[in-house]
CSV table of C-alpha atoms in Angstrom, one decimal:
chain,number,residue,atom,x,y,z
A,1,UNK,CA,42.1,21.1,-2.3
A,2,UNK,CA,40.3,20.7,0.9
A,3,UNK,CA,40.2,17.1,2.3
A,4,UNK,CA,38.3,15.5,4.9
A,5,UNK,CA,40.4,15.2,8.2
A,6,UNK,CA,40.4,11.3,9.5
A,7,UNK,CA,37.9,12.4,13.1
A,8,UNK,CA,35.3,14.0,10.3
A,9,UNK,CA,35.4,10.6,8.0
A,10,UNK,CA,34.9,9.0,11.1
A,11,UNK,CA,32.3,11.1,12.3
A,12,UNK,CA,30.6,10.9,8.7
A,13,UNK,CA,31.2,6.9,8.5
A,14,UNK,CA,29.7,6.5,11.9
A,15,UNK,CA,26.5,9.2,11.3
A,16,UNK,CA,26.0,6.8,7.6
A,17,UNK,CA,25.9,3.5,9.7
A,18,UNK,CA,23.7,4.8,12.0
A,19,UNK,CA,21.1,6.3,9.3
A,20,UNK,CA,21.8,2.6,7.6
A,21,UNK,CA,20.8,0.8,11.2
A,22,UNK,CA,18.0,3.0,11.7
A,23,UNK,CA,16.7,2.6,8.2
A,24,UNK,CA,16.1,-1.6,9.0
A,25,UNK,CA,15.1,-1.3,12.4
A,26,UNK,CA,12.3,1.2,11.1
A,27,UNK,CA,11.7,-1.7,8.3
A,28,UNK,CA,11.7,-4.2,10.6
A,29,UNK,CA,9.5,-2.6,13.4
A,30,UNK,CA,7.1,-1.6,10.8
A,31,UNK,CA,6.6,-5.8,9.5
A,32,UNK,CA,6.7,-6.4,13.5
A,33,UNK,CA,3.2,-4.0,13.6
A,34,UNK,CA,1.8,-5.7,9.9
A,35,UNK,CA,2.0,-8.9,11.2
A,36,UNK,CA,0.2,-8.1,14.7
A,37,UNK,CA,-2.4,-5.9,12.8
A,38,UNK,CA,-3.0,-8.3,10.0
A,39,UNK,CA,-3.7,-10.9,13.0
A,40,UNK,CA,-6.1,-8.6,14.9
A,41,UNK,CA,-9.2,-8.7,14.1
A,42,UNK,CA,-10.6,-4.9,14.7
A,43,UNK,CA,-7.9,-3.7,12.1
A,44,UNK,CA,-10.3,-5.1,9.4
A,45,UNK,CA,-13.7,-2.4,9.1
A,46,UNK,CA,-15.0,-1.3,6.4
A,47,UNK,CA,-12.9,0.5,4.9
A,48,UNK,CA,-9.5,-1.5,5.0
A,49,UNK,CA,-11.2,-4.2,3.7
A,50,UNK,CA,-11.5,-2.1,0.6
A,51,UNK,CA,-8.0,-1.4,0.7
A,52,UNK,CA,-7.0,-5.1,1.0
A,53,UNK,CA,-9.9,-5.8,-1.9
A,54,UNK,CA,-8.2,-3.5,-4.4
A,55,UNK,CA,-4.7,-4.0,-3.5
A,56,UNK,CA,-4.8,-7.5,-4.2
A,57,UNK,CA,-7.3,-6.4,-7.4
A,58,UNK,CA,-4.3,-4.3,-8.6
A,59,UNK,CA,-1.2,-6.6,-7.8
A,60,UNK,CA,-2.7,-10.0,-8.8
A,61,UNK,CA,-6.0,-10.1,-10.0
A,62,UNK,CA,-5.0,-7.7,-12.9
A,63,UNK,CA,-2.3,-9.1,-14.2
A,64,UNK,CA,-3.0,-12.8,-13.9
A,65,UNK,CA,-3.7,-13.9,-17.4
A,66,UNK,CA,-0.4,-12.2,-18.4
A,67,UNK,CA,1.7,-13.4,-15.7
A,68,UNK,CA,0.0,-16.9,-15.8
A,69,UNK,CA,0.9,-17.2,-19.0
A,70,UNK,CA,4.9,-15.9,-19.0
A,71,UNK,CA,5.3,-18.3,-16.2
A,72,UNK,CA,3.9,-21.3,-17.6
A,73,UNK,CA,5.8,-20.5,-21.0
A,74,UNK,CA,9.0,-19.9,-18.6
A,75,UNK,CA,8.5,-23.5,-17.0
A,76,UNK,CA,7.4,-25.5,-20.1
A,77,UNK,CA,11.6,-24.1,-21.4
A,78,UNK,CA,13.0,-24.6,-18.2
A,79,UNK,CA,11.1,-27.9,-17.8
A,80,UNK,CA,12.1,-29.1,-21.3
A,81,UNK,CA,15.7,-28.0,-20.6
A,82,UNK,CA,16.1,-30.1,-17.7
A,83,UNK,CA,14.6,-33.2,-19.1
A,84,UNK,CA,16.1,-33.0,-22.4
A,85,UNK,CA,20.0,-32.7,-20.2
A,86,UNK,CA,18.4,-35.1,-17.8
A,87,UNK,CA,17.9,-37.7,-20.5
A,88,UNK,CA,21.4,-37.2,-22.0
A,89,UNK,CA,23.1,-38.0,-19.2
A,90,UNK,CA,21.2,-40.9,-18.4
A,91,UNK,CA,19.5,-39.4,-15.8
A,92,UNK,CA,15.7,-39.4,-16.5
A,93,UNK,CA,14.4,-40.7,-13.2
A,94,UNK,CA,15.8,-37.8,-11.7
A,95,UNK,CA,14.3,-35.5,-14.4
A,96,UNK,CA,10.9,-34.9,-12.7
A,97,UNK,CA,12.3,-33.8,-9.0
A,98,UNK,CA,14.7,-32.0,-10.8
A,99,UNK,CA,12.2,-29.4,-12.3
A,100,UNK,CA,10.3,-29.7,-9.6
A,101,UNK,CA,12.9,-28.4,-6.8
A,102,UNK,CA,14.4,-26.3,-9.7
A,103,UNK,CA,11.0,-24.6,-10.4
A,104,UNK,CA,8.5,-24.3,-7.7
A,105,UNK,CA,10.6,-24.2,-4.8
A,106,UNK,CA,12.8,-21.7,-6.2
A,107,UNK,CA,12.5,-19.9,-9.5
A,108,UNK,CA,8.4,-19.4,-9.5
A,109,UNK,CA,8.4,-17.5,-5.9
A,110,UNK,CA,11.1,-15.4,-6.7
A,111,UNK,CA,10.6,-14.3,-9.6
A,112,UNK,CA,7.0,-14.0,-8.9
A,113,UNK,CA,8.1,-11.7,-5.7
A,114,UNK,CA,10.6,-9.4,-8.1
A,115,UNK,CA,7.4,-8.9,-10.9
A,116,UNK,CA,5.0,-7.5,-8.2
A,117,UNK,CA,8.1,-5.5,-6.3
A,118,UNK,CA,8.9,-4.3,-9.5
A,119,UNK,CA,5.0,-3.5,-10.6
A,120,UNK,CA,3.2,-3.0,-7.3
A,121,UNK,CA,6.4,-2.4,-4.8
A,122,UNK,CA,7.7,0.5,-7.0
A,123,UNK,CA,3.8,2.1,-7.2
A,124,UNK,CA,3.3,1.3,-3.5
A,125,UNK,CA,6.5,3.5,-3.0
A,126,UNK,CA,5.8,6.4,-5.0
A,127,UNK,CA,2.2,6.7,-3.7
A,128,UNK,CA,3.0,6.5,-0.3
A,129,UNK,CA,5.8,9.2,-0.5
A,130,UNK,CA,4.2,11.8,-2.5
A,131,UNK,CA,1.0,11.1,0.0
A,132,UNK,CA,3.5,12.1,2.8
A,133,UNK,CA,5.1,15.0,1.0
A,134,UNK,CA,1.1,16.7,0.0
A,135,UNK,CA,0.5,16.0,4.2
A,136,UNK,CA,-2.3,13.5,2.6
A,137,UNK,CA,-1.3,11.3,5.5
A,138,UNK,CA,-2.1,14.1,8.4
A,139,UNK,CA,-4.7,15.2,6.4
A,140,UNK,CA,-7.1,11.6,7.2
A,141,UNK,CA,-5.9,11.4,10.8
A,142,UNK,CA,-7.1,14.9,11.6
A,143,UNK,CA,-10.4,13.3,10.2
A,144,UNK,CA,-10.0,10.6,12.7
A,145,UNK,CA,-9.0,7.5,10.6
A,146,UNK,CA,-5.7,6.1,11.6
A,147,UNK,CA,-3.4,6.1,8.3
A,148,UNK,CA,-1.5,3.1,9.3
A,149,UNK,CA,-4.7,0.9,9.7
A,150,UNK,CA,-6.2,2.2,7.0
A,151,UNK,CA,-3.6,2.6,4.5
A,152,UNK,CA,-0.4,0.7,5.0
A,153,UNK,CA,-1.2,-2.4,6.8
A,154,UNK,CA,-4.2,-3.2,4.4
A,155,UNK,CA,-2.0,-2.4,1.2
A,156,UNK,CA,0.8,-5.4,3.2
A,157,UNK,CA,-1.9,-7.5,3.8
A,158,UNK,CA,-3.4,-7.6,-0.1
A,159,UNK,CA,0.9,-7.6,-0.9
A,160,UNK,CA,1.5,-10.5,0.8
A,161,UNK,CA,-1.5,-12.5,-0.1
A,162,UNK,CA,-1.0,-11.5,-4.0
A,163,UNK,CA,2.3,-12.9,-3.9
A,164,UNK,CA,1.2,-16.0,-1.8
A,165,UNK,CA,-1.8,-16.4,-4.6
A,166,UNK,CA,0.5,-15.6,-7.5
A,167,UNK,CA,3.2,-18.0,-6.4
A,168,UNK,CA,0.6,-21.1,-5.9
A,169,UNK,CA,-1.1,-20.7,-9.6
A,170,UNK,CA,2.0,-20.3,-11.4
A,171,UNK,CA,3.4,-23.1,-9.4
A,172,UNK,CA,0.6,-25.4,-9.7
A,173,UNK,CA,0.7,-24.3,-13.9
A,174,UNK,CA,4.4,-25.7,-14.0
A,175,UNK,CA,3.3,-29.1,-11.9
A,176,UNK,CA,1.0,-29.4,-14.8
A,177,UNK,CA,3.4,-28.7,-17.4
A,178,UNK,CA,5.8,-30.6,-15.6
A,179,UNK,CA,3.7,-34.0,-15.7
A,180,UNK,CA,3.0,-33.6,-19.4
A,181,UNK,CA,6.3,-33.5,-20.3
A,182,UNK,CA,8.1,-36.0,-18.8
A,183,UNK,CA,4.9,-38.2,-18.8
A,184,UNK,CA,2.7,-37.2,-21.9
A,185,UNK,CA,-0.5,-35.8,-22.4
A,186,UNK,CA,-2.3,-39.1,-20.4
A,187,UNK,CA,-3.0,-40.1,-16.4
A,188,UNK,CA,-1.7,-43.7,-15.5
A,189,UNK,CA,1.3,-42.5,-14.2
A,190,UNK,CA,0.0,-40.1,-11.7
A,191,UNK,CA,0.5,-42.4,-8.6
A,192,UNK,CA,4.1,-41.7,-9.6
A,193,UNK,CA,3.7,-38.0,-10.2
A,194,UNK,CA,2.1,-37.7,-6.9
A,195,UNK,CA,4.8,-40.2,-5.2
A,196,UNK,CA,7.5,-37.6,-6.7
A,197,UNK,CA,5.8,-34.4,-5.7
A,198,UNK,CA,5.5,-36.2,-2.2
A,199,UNK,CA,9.1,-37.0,-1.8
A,200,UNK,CA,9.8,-33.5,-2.1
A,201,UNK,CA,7.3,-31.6,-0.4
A,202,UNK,CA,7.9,-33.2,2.9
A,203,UNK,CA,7.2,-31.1,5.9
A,204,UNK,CA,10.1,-29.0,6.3
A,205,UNK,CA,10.5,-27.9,2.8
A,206,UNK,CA,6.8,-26.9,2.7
A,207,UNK,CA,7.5,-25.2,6.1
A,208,UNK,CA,10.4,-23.2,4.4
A,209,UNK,CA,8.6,-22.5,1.2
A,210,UNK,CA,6.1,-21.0,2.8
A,211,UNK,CA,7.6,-19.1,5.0
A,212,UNK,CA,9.9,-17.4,2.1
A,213,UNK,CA,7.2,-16.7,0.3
A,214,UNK,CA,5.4,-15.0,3.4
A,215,UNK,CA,8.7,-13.1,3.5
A,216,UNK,CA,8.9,-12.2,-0.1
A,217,UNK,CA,5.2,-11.1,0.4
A,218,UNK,CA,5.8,-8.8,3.3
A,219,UNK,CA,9.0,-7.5,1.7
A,220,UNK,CA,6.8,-6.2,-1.4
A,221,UNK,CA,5.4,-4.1,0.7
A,222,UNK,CA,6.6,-3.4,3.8
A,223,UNK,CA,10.3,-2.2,2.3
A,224,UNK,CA,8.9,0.4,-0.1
A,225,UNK,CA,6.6,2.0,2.6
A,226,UNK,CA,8.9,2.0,5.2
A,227,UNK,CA,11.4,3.6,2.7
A,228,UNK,CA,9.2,6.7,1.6
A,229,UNK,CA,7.6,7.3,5.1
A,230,UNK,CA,11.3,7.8,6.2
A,231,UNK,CA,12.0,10.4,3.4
A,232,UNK,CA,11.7,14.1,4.2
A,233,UNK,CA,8.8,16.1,2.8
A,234,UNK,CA,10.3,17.5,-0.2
A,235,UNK,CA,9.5,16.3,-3.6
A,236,UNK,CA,12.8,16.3,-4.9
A,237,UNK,CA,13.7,13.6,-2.2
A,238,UNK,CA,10.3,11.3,-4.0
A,239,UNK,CA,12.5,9.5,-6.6
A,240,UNK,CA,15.7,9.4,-4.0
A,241,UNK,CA,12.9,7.0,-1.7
A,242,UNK,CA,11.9,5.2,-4.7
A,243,UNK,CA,15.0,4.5,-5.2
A,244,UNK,CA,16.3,3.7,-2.0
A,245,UNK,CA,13.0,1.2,-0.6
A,246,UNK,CA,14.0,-0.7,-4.4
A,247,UNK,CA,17.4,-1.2,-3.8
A,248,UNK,CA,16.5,-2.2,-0.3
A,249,UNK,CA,14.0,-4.5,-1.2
A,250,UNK,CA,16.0,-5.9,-4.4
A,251,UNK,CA,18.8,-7.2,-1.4
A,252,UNK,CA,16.3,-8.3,1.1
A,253,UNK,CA,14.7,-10.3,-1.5
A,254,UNK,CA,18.0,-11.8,-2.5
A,255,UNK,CA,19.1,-12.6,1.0
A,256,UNK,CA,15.7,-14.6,2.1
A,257,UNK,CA,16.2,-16.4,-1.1
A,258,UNK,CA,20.0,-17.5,-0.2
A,259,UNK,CA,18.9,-17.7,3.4
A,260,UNK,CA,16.1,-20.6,1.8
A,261,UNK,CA,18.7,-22.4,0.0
A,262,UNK,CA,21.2,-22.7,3.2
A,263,UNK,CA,18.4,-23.5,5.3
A,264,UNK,CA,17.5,-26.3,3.1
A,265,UNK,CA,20.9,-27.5,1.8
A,266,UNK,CA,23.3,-27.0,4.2
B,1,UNK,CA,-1.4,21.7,13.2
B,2,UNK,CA,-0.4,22.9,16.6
B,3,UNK,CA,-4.4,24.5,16.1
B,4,UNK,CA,-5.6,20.8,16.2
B,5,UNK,CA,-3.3,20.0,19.0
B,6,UNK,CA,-4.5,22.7,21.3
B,7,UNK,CA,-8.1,22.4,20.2
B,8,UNK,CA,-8.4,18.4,20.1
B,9,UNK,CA,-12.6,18.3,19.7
B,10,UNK,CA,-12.2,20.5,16.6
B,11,UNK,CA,-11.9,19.7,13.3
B,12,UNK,CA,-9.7,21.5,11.0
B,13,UNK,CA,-10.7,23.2,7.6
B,14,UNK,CA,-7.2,23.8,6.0
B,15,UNK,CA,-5.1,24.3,3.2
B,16,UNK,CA,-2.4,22.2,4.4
B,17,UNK,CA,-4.6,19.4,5.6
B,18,UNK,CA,-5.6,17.6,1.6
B,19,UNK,CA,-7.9,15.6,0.1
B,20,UNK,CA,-7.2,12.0,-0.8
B,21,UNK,CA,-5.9,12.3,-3.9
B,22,UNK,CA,-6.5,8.7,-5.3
B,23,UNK,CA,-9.5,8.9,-3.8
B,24,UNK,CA,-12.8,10.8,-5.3
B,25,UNK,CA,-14.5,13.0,-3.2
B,26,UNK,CA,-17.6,11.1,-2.3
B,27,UNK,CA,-14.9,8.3,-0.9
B,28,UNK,CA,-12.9,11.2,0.6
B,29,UNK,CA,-15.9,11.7,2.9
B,30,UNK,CA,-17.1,8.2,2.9
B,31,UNK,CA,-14.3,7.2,4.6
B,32,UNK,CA,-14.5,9.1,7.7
B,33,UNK,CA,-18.0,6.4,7.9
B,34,UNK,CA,-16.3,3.5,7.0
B,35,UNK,CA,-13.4,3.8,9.1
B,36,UNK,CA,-14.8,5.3,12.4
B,37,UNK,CA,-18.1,3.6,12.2
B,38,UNK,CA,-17.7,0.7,10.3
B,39,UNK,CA,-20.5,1.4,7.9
B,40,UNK,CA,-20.4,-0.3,4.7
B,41,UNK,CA,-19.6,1.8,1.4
B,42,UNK,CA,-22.6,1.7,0.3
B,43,UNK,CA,-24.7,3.7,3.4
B,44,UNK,CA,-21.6,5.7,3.9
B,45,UNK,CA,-21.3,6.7,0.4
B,46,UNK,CA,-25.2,7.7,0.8
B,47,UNK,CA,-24.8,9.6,3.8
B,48,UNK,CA,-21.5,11.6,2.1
B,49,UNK,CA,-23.5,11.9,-1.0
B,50,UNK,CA,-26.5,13.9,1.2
B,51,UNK,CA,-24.2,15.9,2.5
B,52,UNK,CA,-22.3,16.9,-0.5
B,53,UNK,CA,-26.2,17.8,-1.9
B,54,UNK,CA,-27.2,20.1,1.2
B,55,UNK,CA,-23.6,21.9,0.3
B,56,UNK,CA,-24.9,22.1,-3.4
B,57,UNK,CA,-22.0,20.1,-4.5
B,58,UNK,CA,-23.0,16.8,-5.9
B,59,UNK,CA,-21.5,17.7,-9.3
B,60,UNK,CA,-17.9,16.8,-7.7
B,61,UNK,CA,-18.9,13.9,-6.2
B,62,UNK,CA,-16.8,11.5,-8.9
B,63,UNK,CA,-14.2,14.1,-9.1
B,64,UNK,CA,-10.7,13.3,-7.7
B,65,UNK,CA,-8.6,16.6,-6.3
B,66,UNK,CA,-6.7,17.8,-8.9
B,67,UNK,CA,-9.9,18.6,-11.1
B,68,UNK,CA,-11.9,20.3,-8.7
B,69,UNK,CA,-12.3,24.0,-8.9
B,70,UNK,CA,-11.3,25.7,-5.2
B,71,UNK,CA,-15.0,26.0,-4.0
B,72,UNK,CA,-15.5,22.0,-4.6
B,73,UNK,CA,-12.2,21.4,-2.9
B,74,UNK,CA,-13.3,23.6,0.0
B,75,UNK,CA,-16.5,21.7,0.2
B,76,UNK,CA,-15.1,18.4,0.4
B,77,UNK,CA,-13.1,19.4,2.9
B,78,UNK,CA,-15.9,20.6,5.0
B,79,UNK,CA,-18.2,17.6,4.2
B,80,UNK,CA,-15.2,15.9,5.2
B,81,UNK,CA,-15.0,17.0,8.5
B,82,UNK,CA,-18.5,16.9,9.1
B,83,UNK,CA,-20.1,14.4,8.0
B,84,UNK,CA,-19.4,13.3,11.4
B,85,UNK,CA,-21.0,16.0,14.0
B,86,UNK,CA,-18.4,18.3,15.4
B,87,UNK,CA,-18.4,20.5,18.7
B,88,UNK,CA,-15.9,22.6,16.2
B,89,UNK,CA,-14.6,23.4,13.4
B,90,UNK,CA,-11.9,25.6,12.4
B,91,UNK,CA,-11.7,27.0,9.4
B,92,UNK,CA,-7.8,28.1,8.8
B,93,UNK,CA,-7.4,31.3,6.3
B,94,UNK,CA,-10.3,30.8,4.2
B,95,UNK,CA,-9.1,33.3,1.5
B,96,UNK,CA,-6.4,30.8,1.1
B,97,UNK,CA,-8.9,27.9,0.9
B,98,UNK,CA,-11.0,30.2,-2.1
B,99,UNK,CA,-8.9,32.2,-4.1
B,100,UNK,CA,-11.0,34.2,-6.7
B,101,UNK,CA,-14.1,33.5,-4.9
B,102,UNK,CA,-16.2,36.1,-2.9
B,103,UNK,CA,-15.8,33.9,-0.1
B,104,UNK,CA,-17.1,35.7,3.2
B,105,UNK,CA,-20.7,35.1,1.0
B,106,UNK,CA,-20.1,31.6,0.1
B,107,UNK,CA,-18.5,30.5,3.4
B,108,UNK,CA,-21.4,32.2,5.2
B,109,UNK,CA,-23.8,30.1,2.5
B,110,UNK,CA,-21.6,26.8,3.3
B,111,UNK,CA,-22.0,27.3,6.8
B,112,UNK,CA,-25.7,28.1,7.1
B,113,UNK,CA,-26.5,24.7,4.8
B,114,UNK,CA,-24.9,22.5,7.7
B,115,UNK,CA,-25.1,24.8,10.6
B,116,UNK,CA,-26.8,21.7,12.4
B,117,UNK,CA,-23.5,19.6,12.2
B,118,UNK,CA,-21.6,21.7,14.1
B,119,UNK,CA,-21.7,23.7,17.6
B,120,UNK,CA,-19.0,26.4,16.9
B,121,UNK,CA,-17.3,27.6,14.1
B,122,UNK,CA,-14.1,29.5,14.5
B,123,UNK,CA,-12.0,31.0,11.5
B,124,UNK,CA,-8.9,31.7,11.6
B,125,UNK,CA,-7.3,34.7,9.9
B,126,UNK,CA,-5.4,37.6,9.9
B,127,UNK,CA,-6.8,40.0,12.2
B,128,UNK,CA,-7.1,42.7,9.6
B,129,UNK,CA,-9.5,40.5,8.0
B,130,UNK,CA,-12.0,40.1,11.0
B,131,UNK,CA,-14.5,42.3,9.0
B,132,UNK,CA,-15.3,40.3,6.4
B,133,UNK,CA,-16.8,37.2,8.8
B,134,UNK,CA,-20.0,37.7,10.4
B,135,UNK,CA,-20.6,36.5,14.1
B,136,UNK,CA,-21.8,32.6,14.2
């Protein structure tokens, strides 16, 4: 039985680490250029404003009845959960922020960000890797149009804003929801409502919850591509980048979520 | 590839070098307008669709890659590349682009229908086949 002498595990260790480091600074070089190109101006022609138009067509637009409607049928039992125990113990004041914090600053974004990485990241992925394995990519910059420009910053850009415009109709939905039941289907206690939702979205929380969801948005995207530009050009390595820019994205995901919470809880 | 890096005004005609394939052809060509001229779909879609007509092949126009026949494909790929003027283009093995076509005929037809667009064409073959292109 042949076994691996301790210099080669070390030299295979150390090679894997390497591939591992190279693999996030390509991700994170690649949402360094998205976020300058999204902010320039001459990135947006013609033609990657079609690509931003029916990216965000595909990842929101299309799915917003559906979506719209698990999340506000998500929140009404999370929402009636909390009171109810809220009321139980006593605790009913508290009921209101409770769901609040629980739901929109938390639950909503992410799970909003792991539908459209699951529906939009995952497609994202797989076109942009067999694209690279047919040489579809050299293919449009021999015809002079820049593929970045044209098809992966647009397709972050329509991401990031889906997820943004996802996350603020399904949170406004469980607001709603929210104020019915721990108020009832009437309006004279809305200068309370609003004195609540106040009291919670003070400055800084708004300043984090915006910026995760930013994160979550570029994530979407930006993971998946980076992922199957990396992979060589041979189809059977297409599901192996899949794969790979899902896990990735699955942890990255995770971590701005816990990095959120420490940030505003520790 | 190394054809386009040595040759950086010409524009390459090749079996390696695809069409868009979530993309019909009339976008495929489009495109090229939109992006490098900032034209609006609309004029550039017009201007691709003129083309495809003077190449005789309008019938693709809606058709994605994978259901065009080899002489559509090789079209698109030359509308492609011309529907913005071109010093030249270089047409890489055509009998690879048109497999069971008669294609010294139809390239020669393609050719003549935009010979405008274009100052030089140059095909690139194996020399054994040098008798089946006519000068240009």
């Amino acid at each position: 039985m042949n076994s691996a002498s301790p210099p080669d595990l070390l030299t295979r260790s150390g090679s894997g680490l390497l591939n591992w480091l190279h693999g996030w600074r390509a991700v994170f070089r690649f949402a360094g250029v998205a976020i300058v190109e999204s902010l320039t101006p001459r990135t947006y022609n013609s033609a990657t404003r079609s690509v931003v138009l029916k990216q965000i067509y595909f990842t929101a637009w299309q799915i917003l009845p559906r979506f719209t409607l698990f999340a506000a049928l998500l929140s009404y039992v999370l929402i009636q959960i909390v009171v109810d125990t809220a009321r139980n113990f006593g605790l009913a004041d508290y009921a209101l922020e409770a769901t609040i914090r629980l739901l929109v600053l938390e639950i909503l974004p992410l799970m909003t960000a792991l539908f459209v990485a699951l529906r939009s990241g995952a497609a994202t992925g797989t076109e942009v890797v067999l694209m690279n394995i047919h040489n579809e990519i050299q293919a449009i910059e021999a015809a002079g149009v820049d593929p970045n420009r044209f098809e992966f910053i647009p397709r972050v850009i329509g991401g990031a804003i889906s997820v943004l415009a996802l996350t603020a109709v399904t949170s406004s939905i469980a607001l709603l929801i929210a104020y019915v039941v721990v108020y009832g289907p009437q309006y004279w206690n809305l200068p309370d409502f609003a004195r609540v939702v106040a009291h919670i979205f003070d400055l800084p929380t708004l300043t984090i919850l915006w910026a995760k969801v930013l994160a979550f948005g570029l994530a979407v995207t930006v993971i998946p591509i980076t992922e199957a530009l990396a992979a060589p050009k041979k189809l059977f390595f297409a599901p192996i980048a899949v794969l790979r820019g899902m896990v990735r994205l699955f942890f990255v995901l995770m971590l701005i979520e816990v990095l959120s919470l420490a940030l505003k809880y520790i | 590839m190394r054809l386009l890096e040595e040759t950086p005004d010409a524009a390459l005609i090749s079996d390696s070098l695809p069409l868009r394939a979530n993309l019909s052809v009339l976008e495929n060509v489009a495109i090229v307008l939109q992006y490098r001229r900032n034209m609006n779909y609309d004029a550039a879609a017009d201007r691709a669709w003129a083309l495809l007509g003077r190449l005789g092949q309008t019938d693709s126009a809606f058709k994605r890659d994978p259901d065009l026949g080899s002489e559509q494909r090789f079209a698109a790929k030359l509308a492609r590349a011309l529907i913005l003027p071109q010093p030249i283009i270089l047409i890489e093995r055509p009998g690879l682009l048109l497999p069971d076509t008669h294609y010294p005929a139809f390239l020669d037809a393609a050719l003549t229908a935009v010979e405008d667009l274009f100052e030089q064409c140059w095909i690139v073959d194996y020399t054994w086949n040098e008798p089946l292109y006519a000068p240009r």
